[in-house]
Amino acid sequence: MELVFCTNNQHKIQEVSEIMGPDFLFLKLKDVHFFDEIPEPFDTLEANSAIKANTVYFFCNKNCFAEDTGLFIEGLNGEPGVFSARYAGEPVDSMKNIEKVLRKMYGLSNRRAYFKTVITLVLPQGEWQFEGVCHGQISTEIAGCDGFGYDPIFIPDGYDKTFANMLPDTKNSISHRKKAFDKFADFLLKFNS
Ligand code: IMP
């Protein structure tokens, strides 16, 4: 089945390629000549993930999937949440986002947080969503240089280092994205059989 991955984020493309393995081939936005910014106007991951996949689906009339991810921090009442990408404003800057989180959390003892990913798949037959959650906590300092986004400050449960201090294989075996894409892969296998 031909599927378009509706993202311009090279880190997501890399992680999803590793999670799904070499048999899963997808088209990129440039392959379908989609060069616009994809809108993310809503205040839920579900709605943003859906509009991303539907925007490209109606543009190229091909099977599409998109994902939206956010970091939800208990001690910050769920911030940055759905606004994770632009938490410190425009232009998107991951280090500024991290610095804002650490500044707002200074002195906070509750450091519980989770990443959530929502994938939307749009086919001519309908639309489906798949989610994955990874629980952990926010470190007090930046650590590690692998990964992307908030990885240098997120320590998943059961580990004593941040995502950015892990081998990509380790992150990709436990992450929110892995859990969501496992469900997505199961669905595609059954759908195509
Ligand atoms: P979006 O899903 O492209 O809107 O990404 C939301 C924000 O969360 C961006 O700032 C990303 O860098 C960040 N983000 C998404 N996935 C991850 C992840 O797996 N680790 C760390 N940060 C992430």
PDB file of C-alpha atoms and ligand atoms in Angstrom:
ATOM      1  CA  MET A   1       0.000   0.000   0.000  1.00  0.00           C
ATOM      2  CA  GLU A   2       1.369   3.422  -0.981  1.00  0.00           C
ATOM      3  CA  LEU A   3       1.265   5.873   1.944  1.00  0.00           C
ATOM      4  CA  VAL A   4       2.398   9.482   2.278  1.00  0.00           C
ATOM      5  CA  PHE A   5       3.988  10.516   5.605  1.00  0.00           C
ATOM      6  CA  CYS A   6       2.709  14.078   6.116  1.00  0.00           C
ATOM      7  CA  THR A   7       5.626  15.680   7.932  1.00  0.00           C
ATOM      8  CA  ASN A   8       8.571  17.943   7.258  1.00  0.00           C
ATOM      9  CA  ASN A   9      10.291  16.792  10.452  1.00  0.00           C
ATOM     10  CA  GLN A  10      13.361  14.758   9.443  1.00  0.00           C
ATOM     11  CA  HIS A  11      13.762  13.389  12.995  1.00  0.00           C
ATOM     12  CA  LYS A  12      10.279  11.866  12.862  1.00  0.00           C
ATOM     13  CA  ILE A  13      10.994  10.390   9.420  1.00  0.00           C
ATOM     14  CA  GLN A  14      14.207   8.847  10.770  1.00  0.00           C
ATOM     15  CA  GLU A  15      12.551   7.403  13.893  1.00  0.00           C
ATOM     16  CA  VAL A  16       9.530   6.041  12.044  1.00  0.00           C
ATOM     17  CA  SER A  17      11.795   4.409   9.425  1.00  0.00           C
ATOM     18  CA  GLU A  18      13.716   2.693  12.239  1.00  0.00           C
ATOM     19  CA  ILE A  19      10.580   1.664  14.143  1.00  0.00           C
ATOM     20  CA  MET A  20       8.717   0.290  11.104  1.00  0.00           C
ATOM     21  CA  GLY A  21      11.731  -1.415   9.497  1.00  0.00           C
ATOM     22  CA  PRO A  22      12.954  -1.721   5.914  1.00  0.00           C
ATOM     23  CA  ASP A  23       9.787  -3.336   4.505  1.00  0.00           C
ATOM     24  CA  PHE A  24       7.713  -0.249   5.245  1.00  0.00           C
ATOM     25  CA  LEU A  25       8.201   2.299   2.462  1.00  0.00           C
ATOM     26  CA  PHE A  26       6.424   5.608   2.460  1.00  0.00           C
ATOM     27  CA  LEU A  27       6.312   8.662   0.221  1.00  0.00           C
ATOM     28  CA  LYS A  28       7.528  12.016   1.513  1.00  0.00           C
ATOM     29  CA  LEU A  29       5.735  15.331   0.982  1.00  0.00           C
ATOM     30  CA  LYS A  30       8.138  16.345  -1.760  1.00  0.00           C
ATOM     31  CA  ASP A  31       7.310  13.112  -3.647  1.00  0.00           C
ATOM     32  CA  VAL A  32       3.708  14.328  -3.982  1.00  0.00           C
ATOM     33  CA  HIS A  33       4.819  17.941  -4.660  1.00  0.00           C
ATOM     34  CA  PHE A  34       3.379  19.280  -1.402  1.00  0.00           C
ATOM     35  CA  PHE A  35       5.619  22.164  -0.349  1.00  0.00           C
ATOM     36  CA  ASP A  36       3.339  24.232   1.927  1.00  0.00           C
ATOM     37  CA  GLU A  37       3.432  24.472   5.705  1.00  0.00           C
ATOM     38  CA  ILE A  38       0.921  22.003   7.167  1.00  0.00           C
ATOM     39  CA  PRO A  39      -1.538  23.741   9.514  1.00  0.00           C
ATOM     40  CA  GLU A  40      -1.738  22.785  13.211  1.00  0.00           C
ATOM     41  CA  PRO A  41      -4.483  25.200  14.362  1.00  0.00           C
ATOM     42  CA  PHE A  42      -6.280  23.139  17.009  1.00  0.00           C
ATOM     43  CA  ASP A  43      -5.787  22.510  20.717  1.00  0.00           C
ATOM     44  CA  THR A  44      -5.743  18.709  20.683  1.00  0.00           C
ATOM     45  CA  LEU A  45      -3.220  16.281  19.220  1.00  0.00           C
ATOM     46  CA  GLU A  46      -6.138  14.352  17.696  1.00  0.00           C
ATOM     47  CA  ALA A  47      -7.460  17.344  15.743  1.00  0.00           C
ATOM     48  CA  ASN A  48      -4.025  18.536  14.600  1.00  0.00           C
ATOM     49  CA  SER A  49      -2.969  15.064  13.522  1.00  0.00           C
ATOM     50  CA  ALA A  50      -6.243  14.720  11.573  1.00  0.00           C
ATOM     51  CA  ILE A  51      -5.987  18.057   9.785  1.00  0.00           C
ATOM     52  CA  LYS A  52      -2.397  17.325   8.746  1.00  0.00           C
ATOM     53  CA  ALA A  53      -3.315  13.978   7.162  1.00  0.00           C
ATOM     54  CA  ASN A  54      -6.535  15.305   5.574  1.00  0.00           C
ATOM     55  CA  THR A  55      -4.872  18.429   4.127  1.00  0.00           C
ATOM     56  CA  VAL A  56      -2.385  16.320   2.190  1.00  0.00           C
ATOM     57  CA  TYR A  57      -4.990  13.649   1.325  1.00  0.00           C
ATOM     58  CA  PHE A  58      -7.220  16.222  -0.367  1.00  0.00           C
ATOM     59  CA  PHE A  59      -4.192  17.743  -2.102  1.00  0.00           C
ATOM     60  CA  CYS A  60      -2.825  14.557  -3.702  1.00  0.00           C
ATOM     61  CA  ASN A  61      -5.637  12.006  -3.377  1.00  0.00           C
ATOM     62  CA  LYS A  62      -3.261   9.366  -2.015  1.00  0.00           C
ATOM     63  CA  ASN A  63      -3.359   7.379   1.236  1.00  0.00           C
ATOM     64  CA  CYS A  64      -1.868   9.587   3.956  1.00  0.00           C
ATOM     65  CA  PHE A  65      -0.761   9.442   7.567  1.00  0.00           C
ATOM     66  CA  ALA A  66       0.388  12.155   9.946  1.00  0.00           C
ATOM     67  CA  GLU A  67       1.366  12.256  13.594  1.00  0.00           C
ATOM     68  CA  ASP A  68       1.213  14.940  16.251  1.00  0.00           C
ATOM     69  CA  THR A  69       3.137  14.669  19.489  1.00  0.00           C
ATOM     70  CA  GLY A  70       3.186  16.653  22.717  1.00  0.00           C
ATOM     71  CA  LEU A  71       4.963  16.624  26.082  1.00  0.00           C
ATOM     72  CA  PHE A  72       2.530  16.927  29.014  1.00  0.00           C
ATOM     73  CA  ILE A  73       4.077  17.948  32.353  1.00  0.00           C
ATOM     74  CA  GLU A  74       2.005  17.421  35.525  1.00  0.00           C
ATOM     75  CA  GLY A  75       3.594  20.231  37.544  1.00  0.00           C
ATOM     76  CA  LEU A  76       2.913  22.699  34.696  1.00  0.00           C
ATOM     77  CA  ASN A  77      -0.771  21.725  34.389  1.00  0.00           C
ATOM     78  CA  GLY A  78      -0.121  19.797  31.181  1.00  0.00           C
ATOM     79  CA  GLU A  79       2.089  22.390  29.477  1.00  0.00           C
ATOM     80  CA  PRO A  80       3.601  22.523  26.897  1.00  0.00           C
ATOM     81  CA  GLY A  81       1.167  19.842  25.629  1.00  0.00           C
ATOM     82  CA  VAL A  82      -0.238  20.447  22.186  1.00  0.00           C
ATOM     83  CA  PHE A  83       1.847  23.643  21.951  1.00  0.00           C
ATOM     84  CA  SER A  84       5.151  21.782  22.478  1.00  0.00           C
ATOM     85  CA  ALA A  85       6.728  22.893  19.178  1.00  0.00           C
ATOM     86  CA  ARG A  86       6.253  26.625  19.741  1.00  0.00           C
ATOM     87  CA  TYR A  87       6.371  26.753  23.562  1.00  0.00           C
ATOM     88  CA  ALA A  88       9.029  29.499  23.565  1.00  0.00           C
ATOM     89  CA  GLY A  89       7.545  31.235  20.503  1.00  0.00           C
ATOM     90  CA  GLU A  90       8.520  31.507  16.848  1.00  0.00           C
ATOM     91  CA  PRO A  91      10.752  30.481  15.164  1.00  0.00           C
ATOM     92  CA  VAL A  92      10.659  26.945  16.582  1.00  0.00           C
ATOM     93  CA  ASP A  93      13.749  26.449  18.767  1.00  0.00           C
ATOM     94  CA  SER A  94      14.087  23.244  20.797  1.00  0.00           C
ATOM     95  CA  MET A  95      16.783  24.605  23.122  1.00  0.00           C
ATOM     96  CA  LYS A  96      14.659  27.665  23.976  1.00  0.00           C
ATOM     97  CA  ASN A  97      11.671  25.364  24.628  1.00  0.00           C
ATOM     98  CA  ILE A  98      13.781  23.245  26.989  1.00  0.00           C
ATOM     99  CA  GLU A  99      15.131  26.305  28.798  1.00  0.00           C
ATOM    100  CA  LYS A 100      11.569  27.592  29.288  1.00  0.00           C
ATOM    101  CA  VAL A 101      10.475  24.243  30.763  1.00  0.00           C
ATOM    102  CA  LEU A 102      13.448  24.091  33.154  1.00  0.00           C
ATOM    103  CA  ARG A 103      12.927  27.716  34.213  1.00  0.00           C
ATOM    104  CA  LYS A 104       9.216  27.194  34.924  1.00  0.00           C
ATOM    105  CA  MET A 105       9.947  23.959  36.799  1.00  0.00           C
ATOM    106  CA  TYR A 106      12.730  25.397  38.944  1.00  0.00           C
ATOM    107  CA  GLY A 107      12.186  24.135  42.504  1.00  0.00           C
ATOM    108  CA  LEU A 108       9.238  21.904  41.577  1.00  0.00           C
ATOM    109  CA  SER A 109       9.363  18.451  43.158  1.00  0.00           C
ATOM    110  CA  ASN A 110       6.645  16.867  40.983  1.00  0.00           C
ATOM    111  CA  ARG A 111       8.514  16.223  37.744  1.00  0.00           C
ATOM    112  CA  ARG A 112       6.132  13.602  36.287  1.00  0.00           C
ATOM    113  CA  ALA A 113       5.457  13.964  32.560  1.00  0.00           C
ATOM    114  CA  TYR A 114       4.470  11.982  29.513  1.00  0.00           C
ATOM    115  CA  PHE A 115       4.829  12.147  25.758  1.00  0.00           C
ATOM    116  CA  LYS A 116       1.762  11.336  23.695  1.00  0.00           C
ATOM    117  CA  THR A 117       1.685  10.659  19.951  1.00  0.00           C
ATOM    118  CA  VAL A 118      -1.492  10.508  17.866  1.00  0.00           C
ATOM    119  CA  ILE A 119      -1.309   9.135  14.321  1.00  0.00           C
ATOM    120  CA  THR A 120      -4.112   9.718  11.816  1.00  0.00           C
ATOM    121  CA  LEU A 121      -4.401   7.430   8.798  1.00  0.00           C
ATOM    122  CA  VAL A 122      -6.624   8.606   5.931  1.00  0.00           C
ATOM    123  CA  LEU A 123      -7.644   6.121   3.233  1.00  0.00           C
ATOM    124  CA  PRO A 124     -10.513   6.296   0.710  1.00  0.00           C
ATOM    125  CA  GLN A 125     -12.346   3.825   3.019  1.00  0.00           C
ATOM    126  CA  GLY A 126     -12.153   6.066   6.103  1.00  0.00           C
ATOM    127  CA  GLU A 127     -10.018   7.576   8.816  1.00  0.00           C
ATOM    128  CA  TRP A 128      -8.374   5.905  11.836  1.00  0.00           C
ATOM    129  CA  GLN A 129      -6.312   7.118  14.807  1.00  0.00           C
ATOM    130  CA  PHE A 130      -3.681   5.326  16.901  1.00  0.00           C
ATOM    131  CA  GLU A 131      -2.047   6.639  20.055  1.00  0.00           C
ATOM    132  CA  GLY A 132       1.022   5.886  22.121  1.00  0.00           C
ATOM    133  CA  VAL A 133       2.065   7.256  25.514  1.00  0.00           C
ATOM    134  CA  CYS A 134       5.429   7.135  27.285  1.00  0.00           C
ATOM    135  CA  HIS A 135       5.570   8.128  30.961  1.00  0.00           C
ATOM    136  CA  GLY A 136       8.612   9.483  32.753  1.00  0.00           C
ATOM    137  CA  GLN A 137       9.980  12.563  34.402  1.00  0.00           C
ATOM    138  CA  ILE A 138      11.686  15.828  33.592  1.00  0.00           C
ATOM    139  CA  SER A 139      15.346  16.003  34.608  1.00  0.00           C
ATOM    140  CA  THR A 140      16.709  19.043  36.408  1.00  0.00           C
ATOM    141  CA  GLU A 141      19.478  19.457  33.832  1.00  0.00           C
ATOM    142  CA  ILE A 142      19.967  19.026  30.098  1.00  0.00           C
ATOM    143  CA  ALA A 143      21.714  15.706  29.336  1.00  0.00           C
ATOM    144  CA  GLY A 144      22.673  14.024  26.075  1.00  0.00           C
ATOM    145  CA  CYS A 145      22.803  14.986  22.437  1.00  0.00           C
ATOM    146  CA  ASP A 146      20.955  12.194  20.600  1.00  0.00           C
ATOM    147  CA  GLY A 147      17.301  12.441  19.630  1.00  0.00           C
ATOM    148  CA  PHE A 148      15.489  15.755  19.185  1.00  0.00           C
ATOM    149  CA  GLY A 149      13.044  18.181  20.759  1.00  0.00           C
ATOM    150  CA  TYR A 150      12.669  17.633  24.493  1.00  0.00           C
ATOM    151  CA  ASP A 151      14.730  14.396  24.534  1.00  0.00           C
ATOM    152  CA  PRO A 152      17.602  15.992  26.575  1.00  0.00           C
ATOM    153  CA  ILE A 153      15.271  16.522  29.575  1.00  0.00           C
ATOM    154  CA  PHE A 154      12.958  13.468  29.467  1.00  0.00           C
ATOM    155  CA  ILE A 155      13.845  10.375  31.523  1.00  0.00           C
ATOM    156  CA  PRO A 156      11.456   7.501  30.706  1.00  0.00           C
ATOM    157  CA  ASP A 157      10.210   5.307  33.564  1.00  0.00           C
ATOM    158  CA  GLY A 158      12.536   2.364  34.255  1.00  0.00           C
ATOM    159  CA  TYR A 159      15.660   4.225  33.084  1.00  0.00           C
ATOM    160  CA  ASP A 160      18.102   6.606  34.722  1.00  0.00           C
ATOM    161  CA  LYS A 161      19.055   8.594  31.643  1.00  0.00           C
ATOM    162  CA  THR A 162      17.339  10.924  29.237  1.00  0.00           C
ATOM    163  CA  PHE A 163      16.132   9.884  25.794  1.00  0.00           C
ATOM    164  CA  ALA A 164      18.979  12.013  24.403  1.00  0.00           C
ATOM    165  CA  ASN A 165      21.503   9.935  26.349  1.00  0.00           C
ATOM    166  CA  MET A 166      20.209   6.620  24.968  1.00  0.00           C
ATOM    167  CA  LEU A 167      21.057   4.770  21.807  1.00  0.00           C
ATOM    168  CA  PRO A 168      18.370   5.555  19.204  1.00  0.00           C
ATOM    169  CA  ASP A 169      17.476   1.837  19.206  1.00  0.00           C
ATOM    170  CA  THR A 170      16.643   2.003  22.914  1.00  0.00           C
ATOM    171  CA  LYS A 171      14.443   5.105  22.577  1.00  0.00           C
ATOM    172  CA  ASN A 172      12.743   3.591  19.542  1.00  0.00           C
ATOM    173  CA  SER A 173      11.912   0.391  21.447  1.00  0.00           C
ATOM    174  CA  ILE A 174      10.023   2.135  24.291  1.00  0.00           C
ATOM    175  CA  SER A 175       8.849   5.529  23.044  1.00  0.00           C
ATOM    176  CA  HIS A 176       5.379   7.008  22.581  1.00  0.00           C
ATOM    177  CA  ARG A 177       6.064   6.909  18.828  1.00  0.00           C
ATOM    178  CA  LYS A 178       6.975   3.204  18.952  1.00  0.00           C
ATOM    179  CA  LYS A 179       3.749   2.372  20.824  1.00  0.00           C
ATOM    180  CA  ALA A 180       1.580   4.323  18.375  1.00  0.00           C
ATOM    181  CA  PHE A 181       3.313   2.942  15.280  1.00  0.00           C
ATOM    182  CA  ASP A 182       3.066  -0.647  16.562  1.00  0.00           C
ATOM    183  CA  LYS A 183      -0.734  -0.210  16.599  1.00  0.00           C
ATOM    184  CA  PHE A 184      -0.606   1.439  13.166  1.00  0.00           C
ATOM    185  CA  ALA A 185       1.472  -1.469  11.756  1.00  0.00           C
ATOM    186  CA  ASP A 186      -0.919  -4.076  13.228  1.00  0.00           C
ATOM    187  CA  PHE A 187      -3.860  -2.274  11.644  1.00  0.00           C
ATOM    188  CA  LEU A 188      -2.185  -2.089   8.205  1.00  0.00           C
ATOM    189  CA  LEU A 189      -1.275  -5.784   8.301  1.00  0.00           C
ATOM    190  CA  LYS A 190      -4.868  -6.783   9.049  1.00  0.00           C
ATOM    191  CA  PHE A 191      -6.307  -4.243   6.596  1.00  0.00           C
ATOM    192  CA  ASN A 192      -4.143  -5.546   3.757  1.00  0.00           C
ATOM    193  CA  SER A 193      -4.716  -9.262   4.423  1.00  0.00           C
TER     194      SER A 193
HETATM  195  P1  IMP B   1       4.932  18.168  16.438  1.00  0.00           P
HETATM  196  O1  IMP B   1       4.292  16.837  16.627  1.00  0.00           O
HETATM  197  O2  IMP B   1       5.748  18.211  15.172  1.00  0.00           O
HETATM  198  O3  IMP B   1       3.960  19.306  16.571  1.00  0.00           O
HETATM  199  O4  IMP B   1       6.031  18.302  17.574  1.00  0.00           O
HETATM  200  C1  IMP B   1       5.765  18.888  18.807  1.00  0.00           C
HETATM  201  C2  IMP B   1       7.003  19.204  19.578  1.00  0.00           C
HETATM  202  O5  IMP B   1       7.339  18.105  20.376  1.00  0.00           O
HETATM  203  C3  IMP B   1       8.249  19.578  18.800  1.00  0.00           C
HETATM  204  O6  IMP B   1       8.900  20.616  19.500  1.00  0.00           O
HETATM  205  C4  IMP B   1       9.109  18.370  18.842  1.00  0.00           C
HETATM  206  O7  IMP B   1      10.454  18.687  18.839  1.00  0.00           O
HETATM  207  C5  IMP B   1       8.688  17.732  20.147  1.00  0.00           C
HETATM  208  N1  IMP B   1       8.739  16.297  20.023  1.00  0.00           N
HETATM  209  C6  IMP B   1       7.980  15.516  19.222  1.00  0.00           C
HETATM  210  N2  IMP B   1       8.352  14.232  19.367  1.00  0.00           N
HETATM  211  C7  IMP B   1       9.357  14.215  20.276  1.00  0.00           C
HETATM  212  C8  IMP B   1      10.152  13.179  20.823  1.00  0.00           C
HETATM  213  O8  IMP B   1      10.042  11.996  20.488  1.00  0.00           O
HETATM  214  N3  IMP B   1      11.067  13.565  21.720  1.00  0.00           N
HETATM  215  C9  IMP B   1      11.234  14.850  22.115  1.00  0.00           C
HETATM  216  N4  IMP B   1      10.529  15.855  21.628  1.00  0.00           N
HETATM  217  C10 IMP B   1       9.590  15.534  20.706  1.00  0.00           C
END
